[in-house]
Amino acid sequence: MTAKAPPSREYSVFDPAEVDSLIRALTGRGYEVVGPTIRDGAILYDRLSSAEDLPKGWTDEQQGGKYRLKHREDGAFFGYTVGPHTWKKFLFPSSHVLWKARRSNGAFEIFPEEQKPTKFAFFGVRSCELQAIQVQDKIFLEGPYADPLYKSKREKMFIVAVNCAQAGGTCFCDSMGTGPSVSTGFDLLLTEVLRDARHFLVARAGSRRGAELLAEIPAQVASHAEIAAAASVVDETKRHMGRSMQTDGLKELLYRNSESPRWDVVAKRCLSCANCTLVCPTCFCSTIEDVTDLTGQEASRVRKWDSCFTTDFSYLHGGSVRATVRSKYRQWMMHKLAYWLDQFATSGCVGCGRCITWCPVGIDITEEAKAIRDSDSAISSVE
Ligand code: SF4
Ligand code: SF4
């Protein structure tokens, strides 16, 4: 008989009451802790002062064009999936003043906007969201022009990630290879377990800072059974994805079908409202606006989120390149699933499902990709 290995010191276990200790320890280290909280009938990301602010005992139900919150009886802290907000609202805010100019003695002076990057701790980041942050890193940090504000916030931030304990009706991270299990890019990883009348959190540090923080709260070395229970939570989530996306040959499929009649079908439903781009954690397009005050003494240059669904977005001298809904939707979906791979060597979609849930008419990127694949196979079989 072989002796049983001692419990792994890599994993700790702690009581739900210590979630508050974690938030307070982060605040004590000078972090602005932001994470999930209930507001306006949804789970949004905002400032957290204590565990009281978390959506404890709430879950969400999601389908195409539908979202609602529901009570759950078990008091889970992380018993929901993802809401309309993404972490990009902190790293790449929807509106940001780049500089201001003031009239002075018949001329004008320019003042760069003072940038005091907040030291954020993101609390409750899901696997697909971590992958989305890494996708945005490619845009804002790599290449010849790094975004200085993004860079300074990104370097300072602390990430508390959470393994998903339930999949939403519009989630498809498993088929995109981006979840539900968190693999890299975190300081601390939590798995919440509610099983056999027990409620506990299994934690693993992913950095020295994470290990130091974990050492500050009352926690024990996790037992084999507790680690196995945490692993089974993620396995169970995998089995309940609401959607799936067949990714093999997807880029080539879309390039081959740039004139598919399916683009006309989806264009008849699409309102060109841009919701899908605003809720998407990887979308990064912005525009620059110059505004003046009413007296004409001061002007500002502001960077704001933009979307490939607005007509002005593709405006060049003489008109917009993409003036029809068909061309706008095609640009968005092909960028996500095809051009992005050529541009950034990664998919622009992490399978979070937000664009499906928050589309007012329930247009579903997985359904559109499948319809194109089905029509492509039908054509190939005729040939
Ligand atoms: S395209 Fe849709 S499912 Fe994919 S990352 Fe963006 S919002 Fe999520
Ligand atoms: S696909 Fe849906 S969310 Fe996106 S622009 Fe069209 S109607 Fe709006």
XYZ file of C-alpha atoms and ligand atoms in Angstrom:
399
model
C 0.000 0.000 0.000
C 1.401 3.410 -0.970
C 1.294 6.235 1.563
C -1.135 9.036 0.731
C 0.636 12.237 -0.406
C 0.318 15.143 2.031
C -2.116 17.923 1.036
C -0.621 20.363 -1.504
C 0.500 23.651 0.069
C -0.159 25.256 -3.302
C -3.867 25.381 -2.462
C -5.466 27.056 0.541
C -8.986 26.923 1.770
C -10.889 29.582 3.648
C -14.307 30.354 5.016
C -16.712 32.657 3.060
C -16.464 35.212 5.897
C -12.849 35.822 4.823
C -13.884 37.182 1.415
C -14.334 40.440 3.278
C -10.818 40.103 4.769
C -9.441 39.796 1.233
C -11.164 42.970 0.064
C -10.011 44.848 3.153
C -6.423 43.565 2.788
C -6.368 44.847 -0.809
C -7.793 48.209 0.243
C -5.183 48.349 3.008
C -2.468 47.957 0.373
C -3.702 51.042 -1.437
C -5.724 49.321 -4.166
C -9.033 50.622 -5.409
C -10.992 47.379 -5.348
C -13.516 47.062 -8.176
C -15.761 44.111 -8.846
C -19.301 42.821 -9.242
C -22.167 44.579 -7.527
C -25.886 44.929 -8.156
C -27.107 48.128 -9.745
C -29.981 48.968 -12.105
C -31.211 45.368 -12.148
C -27.904 43.899 -13.351
C -24.531 42.790 -12.015
C -22.145 45.601 -12.919
C -18.503 46.337 -12.095
C -17.981 49.153 -9.629
C -16.086 50.096 -6.487
C -16.256 47.533 -3.632
C -15.804 48.675 -0.037
C -16.553 45.314 1.541
C -17.981 41.868 0.797
C -21.412 43.391 1.482
C -21.204 45.026 -1.946
C -20.872 41.670 -3.765
C -23.990 40.099 -5.367
C -24.197 37.451 -2.651
C -27.200 35.170 -3.112
C -27.955 36.340 -6.653
C -27.662 34.729 -10.042
C -28.451 35.763 -13.589
C -30.433 34.126 -16.363
C -29.349 34.941 -19.888
C -30.539 34.196 -23.396
C -30.404 36.073 -26.707
C -31.727 39.576 -25.950
C -32.686 38.575 -22.372
C -31.120 39.117 -18.943
C -32.635 38.952 -15.488
C -31.449 38.549 -11.926
C -32.795 35.847 -9.652
C -32.301 35.042 -5.969
C -30.423 31.900 -5.070
C -30.795 30.312 -1.691
C -27.227 29.190 -1.091
C -25.573 32.574 -0.462
C -22.958 32.129 -3.203
C -20.706 35.144 -3.796
C -19.919 34.287 -7.420
C -23.034 32.361 -8.464
C -23.658 34.321 -11.672
C -21.831 34.585 -15.006
C -20.954 37.936 -16.611
C -23.013 41.126 -16.884
C -23.028 44.026 -19.350
C -19.879 45.665 -17.956
C -16.379 44.542 -18.824
C -13.070 45.363 -17.153
C -12.127 47.536 -20.122
C -14.200 50.299 -18.554
C -11.327 50.771 -16.068
C -8.319 50.164 -18.337
C -9.728 51.850 -21.456
C -12.488 54.185 -20.229
C -15.391 55.057 -22.541
C -14.416 58.737 -22.437
C -10.992 60.125 -21.663
C -9.655 63.701 -21.938
C -6.297 63.660 -23.733
C -5.489 67.349 -23.371
C -7.003 70.761 -22.776
C -6.167 74.114 -24.385
C -6.786 77.571 -22.928
C -6.738 80.993 -24.576
C -4.047 83.211 -23.178
C -2.878 86.652 -24.445
C -4.189 86.182 -27.982
C -2.648 82.702 -28.307
C -3.491 79.376 -26.690
C -1.651 77.025 -24.401
C -2.000 73.265 -24.356
C -2.081 71.341 -21.085
C -1.735 67.587 -21.277
C -4.371 66.012 -19.033
C -2.776 65.037 -15.769
C -2.746 61.268 -15.648
C -2.833 59.743 -12.191
C -3.267 56.061 -12.910
C -5.427 54.352 -10.315
C -3.973 51.270 -8.660
C -6.827 48.870 -9.342
C -7.539 45.471 -7.840
C -9.972 43.635 -10.107
C -12.013 41.303 -7.914
C -13.860 38.371 -9.499
C -12.356 38.204 -13.004
C -13.552 35.191 -15.038
C -11.369 33.169 -17.364
C -12.865 34.590 -20.584
C -12.383 38.077 -19.156
C -8.733 37.451 -18.337
C -8.245 36.249 -21.901
C -9.993 39.400 -23.153
C -7.619 41.578 -21.116
C -4.711 39.722 -22.708
C -6.236 40.364 -26.156
C -6.497 44.086 -25.362
C -2.882 44.039 -24.132
C -1.877 43.190 -27.688
C -3.629 46.318 -28.926
C -2.684 48.786 -26.199
C 0.755 47.527 -25.131
C 2.337 45.806 -28.099
C 3.351 47.355 -31.392
C 5.037 50.712 -31.919
C 2.475 52.838 -29.984
C 1.721 51.675 -26.438
C -1.103 53.535 -24.682
C 0.616 55.187 -21.675
C -2.432 55.329 -19.411
C -3.434 51.718 -20.122
C 0.173 50.656 -19.539
C 0.540 52.380 -16.202
C -2.773 50.993 -14.882
C -2.031 47.519 -16.205
C 1.404 47.408 -14.558
C 0.014 48.366 -11.150
C -3.110 46.245 -11.075
C -3.849 43.180 -8.970
C -6.132 40.440 -10.291
C -8.311 38.191 -8.152
C -9.702 35.672 -10.634
C -12.587 33.270 -10.080
C -13.252 29.916 -11.708
C -16.793 29.799 -13.067
C -19.161 27.651 -11.042
C -21.973 27.985 -13.549
C -22.219 28.674 -17.265
C -24.689 31.201 -18.643
C -27.235 30.551 -21.369
C -25.133 32.521 -23.863
C -21.645 31.355 -22.756
C -19.378 29.470 -25.175
C -15.874 29.961 -23.716
C -15.249 26.213 -23.686
C -15.403 25.968 -27.477
C -13.250 29.112 -27.868
C -10.585 27.583 -25.574
C -10.826 30.562 -23.185
C -12.531 29.053 -20.133
C -14.218 28.240 -17.831
C -11.059 27.272 -15.972
C -8.586 30.103 -15.276
C -5.055 29.186 -16.314
C -2.776 32.255 -16.289
C -2.592 35.986 -15.695
C -3.888 36.200 -12.101
C -2.417 37.102 -8.723
C -4.934 35.055 -6.812
C -7.400 32.454 -8.076
C -10.527 31.472 -6.151
C -12.963 28.611 -6.646
C -16.158 28.807 -4.638
C -17.513 25.436 -3.560
C -21.009 24.798 -2.184
C -21.340 21.091 -1.623
C -22.628 18.657 1.002
C -23.855 21.472 3.221
C -20.394 23.080 3.148
C -19.500 26.485 1.666
C -15.779 27.256 1.224
C -13.290 28.869 -1.137
C -10.198 27.195 -2.515
C -7.426 29.669 -3.333
C -4.223 29.460 -5.333
C -1.645 32.236 -5.657
C -0.371 33.068 -9.145
C 2.263 35.622 -8.103
C 4.339 36.601 -5.101
C 1.926 39.447 -4.359
C -0.933 36.933 -4.442
C 0.868 34.608 -2.016
C 1.592 37.509 0.354
C -2.047 38.586 0.317
C -3.250 35.051 0.932
C -0.885 34.746 3.893
C -2.608 37.748 5.453
C -6.025 36.125 5.796
C -7.016 33.175 8.000
C -6.702 30.173 5.648
C -5.587 26.537 5.921
C -3.832 24.180 3.539
C -6.550 22.639 1.360
C -7.182 18.889 1.665
C -7.227 16.527 -1.346
C -11.003 16.341 -1.081
C -11.350 20.141 -1.117
C -9.061 20.481 -4.147
C -10.970 17.720 -5.950
C -14.286 19.425 -5.112
C -12.978 22.688 -6.611
C -11.851 20.881 -9.803
C -15.228 19.228 -10.169
C -16.977 22.623 -9.978
C -15.185 23.699 -13.176
C -15.747 20.340 -14.903
C -19.454 20.653 -14.210
C -19.508 24.204 -15.630
C -17.880 22.962 -18.838
C -20.733 20.563 -19.373
C -23.381 23.294 -19.193
C -22.301 25.868 -21.772
C -25.387 27.524 -23.265
C -23.833 27.894 -26.728
C -20.928 26.533 -28.762
C -18.876 27.707 -31.707
C -17.212 25.389 -34.207
C -13.851 27.075 -34.694
C -11.978 24.731 -37.050
C -11.358 26.482 -40.375
C -13.608 29.360 -39.248
C -11.347 32.098 -40.614
C -11.125 30.497 -44.067
C -14.867 29.770 -44.013
C -15.668 33.443 -43.443
C -13.184 34.680 -46.066
C -14.774 32.280 -48.553
C -18.233 33.553 -47.691
C -17.738 37.303 -47.721
C -20.614 37.526 -50.218
C -22.873 34.987 -48.508
C -26.613 35.791 -48.698
C -26.650 35.235 -44.904
C -25.289 38.782 -44.435
C -28.541 40.092 -45.976
C -30.604 37.907 -43.638
C -28.874 39.195 -40.500
C -28.940 42.784 -41.806
C -32.754 42.645 -41.882
C -32.740 42.070 -38.087
C -29.747 44.164 -37.010
C -30.598 47.666 -35.719
C -27.001 48.876 -36.035
C -27.311 50.013 -32.404
C -23.664 49.158 -31.522
C -24.609 47.410 -28.231
C -22.601 44.342 -29.212
C -19.398 46.355 -29.575
C -19.911 48.315 -26.354
C -20.402 45.199 -24.221
C -17.640 43.231 -25.937
C -14.533 42.918 -23.731
C -12.151 42.909 -26.700
C -13.595 45.709 -28.898
C -11.169 48.617 -28.792
C -12.166 51.187 -31.430
C -12.257 54.818 -30.447
C -12.755 58.219 -32.000
C -11.350 61.629 -31.133
C -13.592 64.634 -30.527
C -12.590 68.250 -29.974
C -15.004 70.226 -27.811
C -15.008 73.856 -26.657
C -16.730 75.472 -23.711
C -19.497 78.037 -24.286
C -17.175 81.019 -23.791
C -14.656 79.755 -26.328
C -11.878 80.085 -23.725
C -11.173 76.417 -23.239
C -11.122 73.404 -25.561
C -10.547 69.695 -24.897
C -9.572 66.757 -27.016
C -11.454 63.659 -25.861
C -11.034 60.013 -26.790
C -14.338 58.108 -26.806
C -15.370 54.553 -27.572
C -16.584 54.188 -31.132
C -18.103 51.289 -33.029
C -17.928 49.826 -36.508
C -21.752 50.005 -36.441
C -21.803 53.821 -36.637
C -21.874 55.327 -40.119
C -19.271 57.959 -39.210
C -16.823 55.266 -38.140
C -15.867 54.463 -41.741
C -16.317 58.003 -43.094
C -13.653 59.037 -45.575
C -13.716 62.023 -47.897
C -16.911 61.678 -49.936
C -18.834 59.260 -47.717
C -18.793 56.179 -45.525
C -17.053 53.046 -46.702
C -19.563 50.892 -44.849
C -22.914 52.596 -45.239
C -25.190 49.532 -45.148
C -26.142 47.420 -42.126
C -25.013 44.356 -44.070
C -21.495 45.730 -44.470
C -21.318 46.868 -40.828
C -22.402 43.537 -39.350
C -20.111 41.642 -41.737
C -17.153 43.861 -40.749
C -17.815 43.280 -37.041
C -18.211 39.515 -37.221
C -15.412 38.953 -39.713
C -13.072 41.145 -37.686
C -13.802 39.148 -34.527
C -13.478 35.714 -36.072
C -11.192 36.140 -39.100
C -9.238 39.417 -39.597
C -8.281 39.528 -35.906
C -6.357 36.273 -36.312
C -4.282 37.826 -39.114
C -3.872 41.110 -37.251
C -3.153 39.907 -33.711
C -2.661 36.123 -34.011
C -5.624 35.516 -31.728
C -9.392 35.374 -32.043
C -11.206 38.613 -31.267
C -13.926 36.612 -29.538
C -13.500 34.960 -26.139
C -16.973 33.409 -26.020
C -18.355 35.520 -23.151
C -21.790 35.701 -24.797
C -22.406 39.368 -23.932
C -23.101 40.407 -27.534
C -25.863 37.762 -27.682
C -27.479 38.676 -24.360
C -27.355 42.436 -24.893
C -28.407 42.505 -28.543
C -31.927 43.942 -28.410
C -33.066 41.589 -31.162
C -31.084 38.569 -29.936
C -28.685 38.212 -32.874
C -26.328 35.387 -31.999
C -22.758 35.255 -33.338
C -22.657 31.442 -32.875
C -25.874 31.032 -34.850
C -24.608 33.321 -37.647
C -21.304 31.407 -37.905
C -23.228 28.119 -38.006
C -25.624 29.369 -40.698
C -22.657 30.348 -42.884
C -20.982 26.979 -42.243
C -24.197 25.120 -43.095
C -24.721 27.053 -46.351
C -21.035 26.577 -47.230
C -21.347 22.781 -46.759
C -24.539 22.765 -48.842
C -22.728 24.547 -51.695
C -19.693 22.229 -51.423
C -21.895 19.136 -51.525
C -23.644 20.397 -54.712
C -20.269 21.058 -56.335
S -17.864 38.861 -29.819
Fe -19.525 38.546 -28.330
S -19.096 36.572 -27.341
Fe -17.243 37.208 -28.422
S -16.010 38.301 -26.851
Fe -17.229 39.877 -27.925
S -19.120 40.063 -26.706
Fe -18.110 38.149 -26.060
S -26.032 42.794 -33.827
Fe -27.554 43.398 -32.277
S -26.375 44.560 -30.758
Fe -25.116 44.454 -32.612
S -25.614 46.324 -33.744
Fe -26.995 44.716 -34.530
S -28.856 44.929 -33.276
Fe -27.249 46.075 -32.187
